XYZ file of C-alpha atoms in Angstrom:
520
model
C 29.740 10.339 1.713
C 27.126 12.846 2.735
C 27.330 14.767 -0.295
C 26.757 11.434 -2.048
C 23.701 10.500 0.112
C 22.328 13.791 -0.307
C 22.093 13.192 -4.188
C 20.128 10.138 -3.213
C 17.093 12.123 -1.720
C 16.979 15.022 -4.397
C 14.850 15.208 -7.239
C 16.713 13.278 -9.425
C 17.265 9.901 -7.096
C 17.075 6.716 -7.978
C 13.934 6.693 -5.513
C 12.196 8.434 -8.079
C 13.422 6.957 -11.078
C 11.980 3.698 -9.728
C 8.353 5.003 -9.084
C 8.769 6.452 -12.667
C 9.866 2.993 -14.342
C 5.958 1.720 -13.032
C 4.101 4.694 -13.510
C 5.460 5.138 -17.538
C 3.890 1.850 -18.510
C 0.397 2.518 -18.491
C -2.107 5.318 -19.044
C -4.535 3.439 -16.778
C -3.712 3.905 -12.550
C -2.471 0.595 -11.401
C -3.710 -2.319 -9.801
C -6.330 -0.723 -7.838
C -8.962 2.137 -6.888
C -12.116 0.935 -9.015
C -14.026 1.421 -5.738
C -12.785 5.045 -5.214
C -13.647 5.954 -8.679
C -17.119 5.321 -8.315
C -17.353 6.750 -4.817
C -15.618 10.212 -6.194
C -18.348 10.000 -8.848
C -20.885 9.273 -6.145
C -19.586 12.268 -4.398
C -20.104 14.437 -7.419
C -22.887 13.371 -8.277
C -24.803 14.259 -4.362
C -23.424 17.903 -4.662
C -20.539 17.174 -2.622
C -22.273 16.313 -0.005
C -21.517 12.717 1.898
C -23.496 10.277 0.743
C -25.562 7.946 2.953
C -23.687 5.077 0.448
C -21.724 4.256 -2.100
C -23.020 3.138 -5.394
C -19.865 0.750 -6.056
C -20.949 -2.643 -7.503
C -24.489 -2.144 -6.264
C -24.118 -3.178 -2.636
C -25.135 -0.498 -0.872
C -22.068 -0.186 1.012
C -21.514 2.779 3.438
C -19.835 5.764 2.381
C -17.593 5.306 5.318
C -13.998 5.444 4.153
C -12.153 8.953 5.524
C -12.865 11.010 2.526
C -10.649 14.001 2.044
C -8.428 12.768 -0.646
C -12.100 11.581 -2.487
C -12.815 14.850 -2.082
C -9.769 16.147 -3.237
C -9.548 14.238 -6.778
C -13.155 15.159 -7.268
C -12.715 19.208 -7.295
C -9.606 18.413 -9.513
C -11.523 17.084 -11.747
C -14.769 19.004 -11.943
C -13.545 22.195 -11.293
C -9.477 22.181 -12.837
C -10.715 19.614 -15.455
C -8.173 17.029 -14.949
C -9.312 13.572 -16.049
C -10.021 11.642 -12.839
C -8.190 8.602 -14.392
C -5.261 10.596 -14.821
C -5.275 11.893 -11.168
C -5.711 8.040 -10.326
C -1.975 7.896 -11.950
C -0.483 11.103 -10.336
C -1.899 12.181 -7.197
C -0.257 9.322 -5.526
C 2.717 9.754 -7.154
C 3.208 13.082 -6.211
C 2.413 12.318 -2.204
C 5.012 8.858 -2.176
C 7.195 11.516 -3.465
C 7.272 14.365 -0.810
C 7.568 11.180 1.706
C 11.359 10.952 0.574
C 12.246 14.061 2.088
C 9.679 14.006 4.795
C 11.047 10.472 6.110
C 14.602 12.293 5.795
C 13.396 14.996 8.614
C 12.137 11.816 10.378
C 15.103 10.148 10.136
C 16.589 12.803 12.184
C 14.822 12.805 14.928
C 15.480 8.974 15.213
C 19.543 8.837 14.632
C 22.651 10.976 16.034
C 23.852 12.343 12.684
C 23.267 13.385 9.651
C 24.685 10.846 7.560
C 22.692 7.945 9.275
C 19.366 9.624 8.374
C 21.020 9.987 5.044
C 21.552 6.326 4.727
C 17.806 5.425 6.190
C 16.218 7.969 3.390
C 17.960 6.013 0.623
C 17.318 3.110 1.806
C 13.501 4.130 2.044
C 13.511 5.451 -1.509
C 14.779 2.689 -3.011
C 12.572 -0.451 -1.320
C 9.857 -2.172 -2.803
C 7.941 -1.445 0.049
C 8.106 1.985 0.098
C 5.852 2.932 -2.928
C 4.256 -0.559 -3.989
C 1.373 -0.097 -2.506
C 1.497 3.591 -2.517
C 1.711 4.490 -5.936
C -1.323 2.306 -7.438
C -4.490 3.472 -8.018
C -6.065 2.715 -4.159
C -2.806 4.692 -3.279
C -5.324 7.597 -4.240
C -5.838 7.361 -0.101
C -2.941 5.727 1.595
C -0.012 7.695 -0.456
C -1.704 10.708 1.706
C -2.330 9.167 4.925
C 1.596 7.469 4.920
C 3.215 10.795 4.288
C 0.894 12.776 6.563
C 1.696 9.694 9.247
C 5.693 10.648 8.653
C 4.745 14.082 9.096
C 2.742 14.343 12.071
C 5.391 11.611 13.812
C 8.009 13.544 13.230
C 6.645 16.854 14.706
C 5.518 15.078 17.711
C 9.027 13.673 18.328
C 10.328 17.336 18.164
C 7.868 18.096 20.436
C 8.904 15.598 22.854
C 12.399 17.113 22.162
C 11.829 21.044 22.395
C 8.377 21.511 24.357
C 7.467 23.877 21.713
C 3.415 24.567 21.886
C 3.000 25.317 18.241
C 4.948 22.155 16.916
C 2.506 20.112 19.384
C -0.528 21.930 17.366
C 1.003 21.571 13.839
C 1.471 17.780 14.962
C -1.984 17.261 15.675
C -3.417 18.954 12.709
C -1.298 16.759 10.412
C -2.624 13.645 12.456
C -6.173 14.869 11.405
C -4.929 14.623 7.910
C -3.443 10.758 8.318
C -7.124 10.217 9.695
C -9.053 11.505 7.364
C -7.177 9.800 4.813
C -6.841 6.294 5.996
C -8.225 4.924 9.501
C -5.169 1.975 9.251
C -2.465 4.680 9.506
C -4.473 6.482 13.019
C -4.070 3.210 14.737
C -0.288 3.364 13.604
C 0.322 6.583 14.400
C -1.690 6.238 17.769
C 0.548 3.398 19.048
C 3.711 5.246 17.687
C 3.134 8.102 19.394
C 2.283 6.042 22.909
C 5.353 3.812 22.540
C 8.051 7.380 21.753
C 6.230 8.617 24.681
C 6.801 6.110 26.813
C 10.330 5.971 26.263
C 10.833 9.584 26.478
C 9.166 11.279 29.290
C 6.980 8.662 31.895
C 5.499 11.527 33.694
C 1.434 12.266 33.928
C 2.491 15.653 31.411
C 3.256 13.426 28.831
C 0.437 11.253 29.234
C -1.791 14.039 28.887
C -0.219 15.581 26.146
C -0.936 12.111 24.513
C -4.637 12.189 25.757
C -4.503 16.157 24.159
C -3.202 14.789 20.978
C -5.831 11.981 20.624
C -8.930 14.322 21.474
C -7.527 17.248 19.352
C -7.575 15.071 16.034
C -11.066 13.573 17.217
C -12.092 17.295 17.191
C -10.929 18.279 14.226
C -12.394 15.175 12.543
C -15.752 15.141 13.778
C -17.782 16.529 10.935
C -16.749 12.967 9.177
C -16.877 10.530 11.940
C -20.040 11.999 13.213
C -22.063 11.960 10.195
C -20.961 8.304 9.577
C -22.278 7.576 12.869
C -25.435 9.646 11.872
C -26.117 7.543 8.745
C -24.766 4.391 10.234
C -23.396 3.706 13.657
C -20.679 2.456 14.645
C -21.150 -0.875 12.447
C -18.763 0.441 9.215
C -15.803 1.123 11.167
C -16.423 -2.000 13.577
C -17.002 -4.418 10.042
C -13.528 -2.369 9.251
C -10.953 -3.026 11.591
C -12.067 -6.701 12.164
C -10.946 -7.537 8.816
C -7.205 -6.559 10.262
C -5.730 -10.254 10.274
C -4.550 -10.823 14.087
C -2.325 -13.692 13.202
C 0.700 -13.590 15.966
C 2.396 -16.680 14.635
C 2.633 -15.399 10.856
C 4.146 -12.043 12.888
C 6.915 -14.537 15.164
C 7.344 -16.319 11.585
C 8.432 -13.088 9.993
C 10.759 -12.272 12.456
C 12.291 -15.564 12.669
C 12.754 -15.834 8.721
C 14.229 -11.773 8.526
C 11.357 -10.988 6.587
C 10.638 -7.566 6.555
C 11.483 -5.452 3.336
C 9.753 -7.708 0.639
C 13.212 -7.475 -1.147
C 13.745 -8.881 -4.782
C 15.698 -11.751 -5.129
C 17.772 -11.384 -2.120
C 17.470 -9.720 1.711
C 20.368 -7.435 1.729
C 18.565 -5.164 3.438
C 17.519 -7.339 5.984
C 20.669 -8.882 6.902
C 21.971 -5.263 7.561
C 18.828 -3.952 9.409
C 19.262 -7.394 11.873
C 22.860 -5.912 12.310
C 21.283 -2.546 13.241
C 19.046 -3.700 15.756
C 21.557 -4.959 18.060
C 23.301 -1.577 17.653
C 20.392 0.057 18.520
C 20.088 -1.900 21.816
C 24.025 -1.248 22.528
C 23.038 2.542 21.267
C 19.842 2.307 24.212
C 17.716 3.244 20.999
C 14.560 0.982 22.713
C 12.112 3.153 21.549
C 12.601 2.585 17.912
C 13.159 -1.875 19.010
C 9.984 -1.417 20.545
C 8.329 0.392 17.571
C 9.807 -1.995 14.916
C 8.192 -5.241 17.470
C 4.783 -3.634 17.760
C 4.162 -2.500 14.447
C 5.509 -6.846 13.421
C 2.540 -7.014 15.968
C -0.144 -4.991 15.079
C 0.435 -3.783 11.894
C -2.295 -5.443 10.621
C -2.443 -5.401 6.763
C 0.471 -3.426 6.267
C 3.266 -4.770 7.849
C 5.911 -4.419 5.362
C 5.086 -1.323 4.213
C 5.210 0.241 7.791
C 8.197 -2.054 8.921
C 10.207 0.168 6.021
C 10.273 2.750 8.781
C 12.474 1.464 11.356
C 13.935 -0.919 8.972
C 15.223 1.834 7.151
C 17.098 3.392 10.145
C 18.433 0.070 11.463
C 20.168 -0.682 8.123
C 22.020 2.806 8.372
C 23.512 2.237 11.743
C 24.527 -0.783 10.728
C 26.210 0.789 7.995
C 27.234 3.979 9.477
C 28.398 2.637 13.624
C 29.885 -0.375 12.141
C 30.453 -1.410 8.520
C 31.576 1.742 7.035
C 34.176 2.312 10.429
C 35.067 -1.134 10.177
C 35.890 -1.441 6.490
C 38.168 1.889 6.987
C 39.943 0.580 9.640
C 40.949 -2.737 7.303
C 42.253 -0.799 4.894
C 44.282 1.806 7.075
C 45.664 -1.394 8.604
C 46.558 -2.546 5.113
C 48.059 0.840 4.356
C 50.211 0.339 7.344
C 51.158 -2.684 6.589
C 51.848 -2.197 2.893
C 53.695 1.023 3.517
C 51.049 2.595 0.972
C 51.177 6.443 0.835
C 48.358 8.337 3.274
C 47.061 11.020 0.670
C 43.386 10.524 0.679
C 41.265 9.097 3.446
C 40.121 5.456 3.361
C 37.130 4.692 0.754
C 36.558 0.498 1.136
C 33.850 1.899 3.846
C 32.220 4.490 1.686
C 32.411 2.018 -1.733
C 30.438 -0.418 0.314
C 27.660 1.753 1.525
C 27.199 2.998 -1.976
C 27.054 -1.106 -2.768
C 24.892 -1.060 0.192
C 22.595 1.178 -1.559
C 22.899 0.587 -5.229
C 22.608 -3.530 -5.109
C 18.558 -2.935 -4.076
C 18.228 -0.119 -6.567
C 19.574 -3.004 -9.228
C 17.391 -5.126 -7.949
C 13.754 -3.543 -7.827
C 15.135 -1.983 -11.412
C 15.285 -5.825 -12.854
C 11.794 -6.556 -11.228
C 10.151 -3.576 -12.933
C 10.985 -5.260 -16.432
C 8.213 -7.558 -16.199
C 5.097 -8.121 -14.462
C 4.486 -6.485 -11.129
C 1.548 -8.363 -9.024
C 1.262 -4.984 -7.655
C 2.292 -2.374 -10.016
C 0.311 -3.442 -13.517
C -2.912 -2.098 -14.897
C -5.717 -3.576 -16.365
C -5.348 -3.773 -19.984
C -6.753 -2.100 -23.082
C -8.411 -5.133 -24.557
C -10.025 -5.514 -20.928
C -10.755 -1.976 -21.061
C -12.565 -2.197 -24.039
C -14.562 -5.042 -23.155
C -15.684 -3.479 -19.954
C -17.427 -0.492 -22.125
C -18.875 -2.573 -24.373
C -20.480 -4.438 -21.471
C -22.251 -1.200 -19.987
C -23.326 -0.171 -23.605
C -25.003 -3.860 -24.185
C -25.722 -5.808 -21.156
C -28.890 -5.373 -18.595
C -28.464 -3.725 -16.059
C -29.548 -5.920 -13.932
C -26.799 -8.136 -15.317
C -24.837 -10.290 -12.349
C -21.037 -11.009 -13.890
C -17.887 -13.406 -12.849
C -14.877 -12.190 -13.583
C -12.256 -15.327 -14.432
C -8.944 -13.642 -14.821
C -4.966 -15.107 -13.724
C -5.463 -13.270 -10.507
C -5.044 -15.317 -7.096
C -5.761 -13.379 -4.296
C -8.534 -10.715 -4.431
C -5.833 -8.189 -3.512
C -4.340 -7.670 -6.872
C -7.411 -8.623 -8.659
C -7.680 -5.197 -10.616
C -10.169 -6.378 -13.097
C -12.905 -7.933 -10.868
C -11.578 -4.090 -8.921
C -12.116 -2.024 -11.830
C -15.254 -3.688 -13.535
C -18.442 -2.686 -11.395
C -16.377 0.950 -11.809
C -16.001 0.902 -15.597
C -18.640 -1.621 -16.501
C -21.244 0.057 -14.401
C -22.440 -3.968 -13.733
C -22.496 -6.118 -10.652
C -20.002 -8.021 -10.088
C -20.347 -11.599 -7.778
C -16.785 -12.008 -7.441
C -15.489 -8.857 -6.450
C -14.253 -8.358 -2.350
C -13.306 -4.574 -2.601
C -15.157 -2.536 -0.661
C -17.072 -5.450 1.519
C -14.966 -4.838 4.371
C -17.506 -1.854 5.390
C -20.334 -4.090 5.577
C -21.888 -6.013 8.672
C -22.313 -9.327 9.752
C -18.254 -10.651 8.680
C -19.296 -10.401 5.076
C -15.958 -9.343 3.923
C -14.228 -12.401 5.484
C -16.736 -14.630 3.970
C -16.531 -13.330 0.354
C -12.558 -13.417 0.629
C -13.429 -17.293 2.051
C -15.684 -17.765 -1.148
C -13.287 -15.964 -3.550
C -10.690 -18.230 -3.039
C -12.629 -20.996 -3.593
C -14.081 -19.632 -6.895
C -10.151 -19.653 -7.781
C -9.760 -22.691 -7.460
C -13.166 -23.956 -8.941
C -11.709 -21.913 -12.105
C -8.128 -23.241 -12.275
C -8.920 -27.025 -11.413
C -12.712 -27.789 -12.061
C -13.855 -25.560 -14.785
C -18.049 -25.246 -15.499
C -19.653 -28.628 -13.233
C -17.282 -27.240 -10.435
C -18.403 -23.665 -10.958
C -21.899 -24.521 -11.130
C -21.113 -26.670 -7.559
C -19.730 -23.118 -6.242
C -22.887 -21.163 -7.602
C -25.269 -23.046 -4.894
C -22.859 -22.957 -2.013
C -22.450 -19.502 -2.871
C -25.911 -18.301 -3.383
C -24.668 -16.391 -6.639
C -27.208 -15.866 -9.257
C -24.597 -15.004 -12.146
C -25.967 -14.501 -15.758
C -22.955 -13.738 -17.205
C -19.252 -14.990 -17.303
C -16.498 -12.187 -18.157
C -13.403 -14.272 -18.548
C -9.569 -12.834 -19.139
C -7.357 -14.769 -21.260
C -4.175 -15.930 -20.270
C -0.911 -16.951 -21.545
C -0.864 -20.275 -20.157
C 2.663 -22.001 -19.328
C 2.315 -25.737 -19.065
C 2.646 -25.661 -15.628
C 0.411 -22.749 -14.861
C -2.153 -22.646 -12.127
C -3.594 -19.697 -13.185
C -4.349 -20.142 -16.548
C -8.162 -19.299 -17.817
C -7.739 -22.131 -21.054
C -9.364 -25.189 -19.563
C -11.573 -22.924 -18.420
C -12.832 -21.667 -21.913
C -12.928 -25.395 -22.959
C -15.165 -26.287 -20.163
C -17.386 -23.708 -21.010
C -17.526 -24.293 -24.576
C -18.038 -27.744 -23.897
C -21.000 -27.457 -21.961
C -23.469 -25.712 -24.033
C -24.887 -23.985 -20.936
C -23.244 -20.405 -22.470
C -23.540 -18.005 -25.351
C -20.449 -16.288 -26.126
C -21.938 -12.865 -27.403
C -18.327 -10.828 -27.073
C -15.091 -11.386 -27.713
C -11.718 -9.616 -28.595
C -7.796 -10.555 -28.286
C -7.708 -10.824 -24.402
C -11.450 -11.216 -23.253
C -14.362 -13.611 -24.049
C -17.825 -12.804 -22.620
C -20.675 -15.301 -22.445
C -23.693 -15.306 -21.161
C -26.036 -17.672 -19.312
C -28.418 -19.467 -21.401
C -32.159 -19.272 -19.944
């Protein structure tokens, strides 16, 4: 069994050959990191020196966001010429990939044996949840910051196990790196760290040592958060973590519908890691319940992908403390009963963990034959359009960007366009959250009702949305869709509407895109 388990988390896993299946479709990084494109180019472009702002969609909009892996893909690329889209693709492959094996060594510290952190690490590799978000083109940042999170947790729980000075440092230094890749994954690891504490040693030492651990990574930070604060105050990062949504029923709804892997089709996982938790109470394991409650609690935006963690581990003692002992017991009480010969050791327990882990692998394999919400790229056609847009437009030119996309989270065109376009874009919400005055929850507020302007009312409803919105558009930059006849996201009426109103003059237009523009 552990020789089996070990195969899962070497090079050659089915972990990897999922992240492969998404990142072989497309030349172009997924989903997306539009606004990180422009701010490496930004960076470039000052000398690599921080700029004051950002460029990106021409907002203004502080050059706030931790910036080390920014800085990172833009010496690649001046300086080891490596096309910067093509580091979009890799660079966050290559991080979500070392987290397989990091997560094993984390694993450890959190279970009694081997083959329980085993289990957990192929469970991790093979969940949706464990690269979606990490291997797209914003994962540029957070495919970083989530395997420098895994390492610095897991040094500090060896810490808290050994004493050792030097694993302490090395813990802290790595939590520099989470920070100055991704502010959302400091607040997790600062809770994490608080809650292991807790559970481990409740003695003033240990509170310090947490105190230590918090002003060492401020230290080593500084040169970033200070020169924000220079340039800016403390308004970016305030406008930052207040677009976190706070919503304690939608967390107490989760728990009560098992919903915490984002599995395909079924919640096999789920079931199993319910299983686990109760072991881990009967096991005393109430740091890791009291990890997996808070981070339901106050993870923020990224629930599912930091639920993985524990999730992970509570599916593998449910496997390993009960199923797997349980199914061998069965069938050595069948043997008895049967009279069956005793020359190999039970398997029913180990066939069912490899079930266990090959029924999800299945799965997410199916779901990477089509469409991925997450894990799909903007298209050539769209590409193409884009350029010819900065090559012939103004630009001053304001566009809206009508695509099949229904949340601004997985809108990679209206993402991608002020990047590639080099135009402003009106319906666009990346990159808003760093700016004052609860803009970014009012343009997600507008966004979705420009959605649903598109979808129901076409042109006189879009013009209605114009004055409520204060946009002064000129153009319209509109995907087309393949339109099922019960689609809501389909962008046909809205071509007819706009045809039909002789307010527009289509001056572009290829197999996917149509571009008109406001007539004066």
């Amino acid at each position: 069994m552990d020789r089996y388990c070990s195969h899962l988390v070497s090079r050659s896993s089915p972990g990897d050959f999922l992240r492969l299946q998404f990142i072989n479709k497309s030349s172009f990084p997924m989903n997306d990191g539009g606004f990180f494109y422009t701010a490496i180019r930004d960076l470039q472009q000052n000398g690599f020196h921080l700029p004051k702002y950002t460029t990106y969609n021409f907002l203004n909009i502080p050059y706030a966001y931790p910036p080390l892996s920014l800085y990172a893909a833009a010496w690649i690329n001046q300086f080891l010429k490596v096309d910067l889209l093509t580091i979009f693709l890799y660079f966050p492959l290559i991080f979500n990939l070392i987290s397989i094996p990091a997560f094993y060594f984390l694993s450890k510290e959190l279970v009694e044996n081997q083959r329980s952190a085993l289990l957990a690490t192929a469970f991790y590799a093979i969940l949706n949840p464990g690269y979606e978000w990490l291997i797209s083109g914003g994962g540029l940042t957070r495919s970083p910051a989530h395997t420098y999170f895994i390492i610095s947790l897991t040094l500090f729980l060896v810490f808290l196990r050994t004493s050792k000075k030097w694993i302490f440092i090395l813990s802290i230094i790595a939590g520099a790196l989470v920070t100055l890749h991704h502010l959302e994954y400091t607040w997790v690891l600062a809770y994490s760290v608080v809650i292991f504490t807790f559970f481990s040693r409740r003695t003033l030492k240990s509170f310090v040592h947490i105190a230590v651990f918090g002003l060492g990574i401020g230290v080593i930070t500084s040169p970033y958060w200070i020169t924000i604060l220079k340039y800016h105050g403390l308004s970016p990062f305030l406008s930052a973590f207040s677009t976190g949504e706070t919503n304690f029923i939608k967390s107490f709804i989760r728990i009560v519908l098992l919903d915490f892997t984002s599995e395909p089709f079924t919640s096999f996982i789920n079931v199993l890691a319910v299983v686990g938790i109760f072991i881990g109470v009967i096991k005393k394991k109430y740091a890791l319940v009291a990890w997996f409650i808070a981070i339901i609690f106050l993870g923020f935006r990224s629930a599912y992908r930091l639920l993985l963690f524990p999730v992970a581990v509570f599916a593998a003692f449910s496997l390993d403390s009960l199923i797997i002992p349980g199914f061998n017991q069965i069938e050595q009480r069948i043997r008895e009963a049967t009279r069956m010969p005793f020359s190999r050791p039970p398997l029913s327990g180990k066939l069912f963990a490899i079930l266990s882990i090959f029924l999800p692998f299945l799965l997410g394999f199916v779901s990477s034959l089509s469409d991925h919400p997450v894990l799909s790229s903007v298209n050539p056609e769209e590409l193409q359009a884009m350029e010819w847009v900065k090559v012939n437009t103004d630009s001053d030119s304001s566009f809206l960007i009508i695509n099949s996309s229904t949340d601004w989270s997985v809108d990679r065109l209206g993402e991608w366009f002020p990047a590639i376009a080099e135009r402003h874009s009106e319906t666009t919400v990346q990159g808003k959250e760093w700016l004052p005055d609860n803009e970014f929850m009012r343009e997600r507020w507008f966004y979705s009702n420009f959605k649903e302007c598109i979808s129901e009312g076409g042109v006189p409803c879009l013009t209605s949305w114009a004055e409520q919105s204060g946009s002064t558009f000129t153009h319209l930059f509109v995907s087309k869709s393949e339109c099922a006849w019960n689609s809501s996201n389909c962008t046909d009426y809205f071509i007819l509407t706009v045809e039909d109103s002789n307010a527009f003059t289509k001056i572009y237009e290829n197999e996917e895109v149509v571009i008109y523009r406001l007539k004066k």
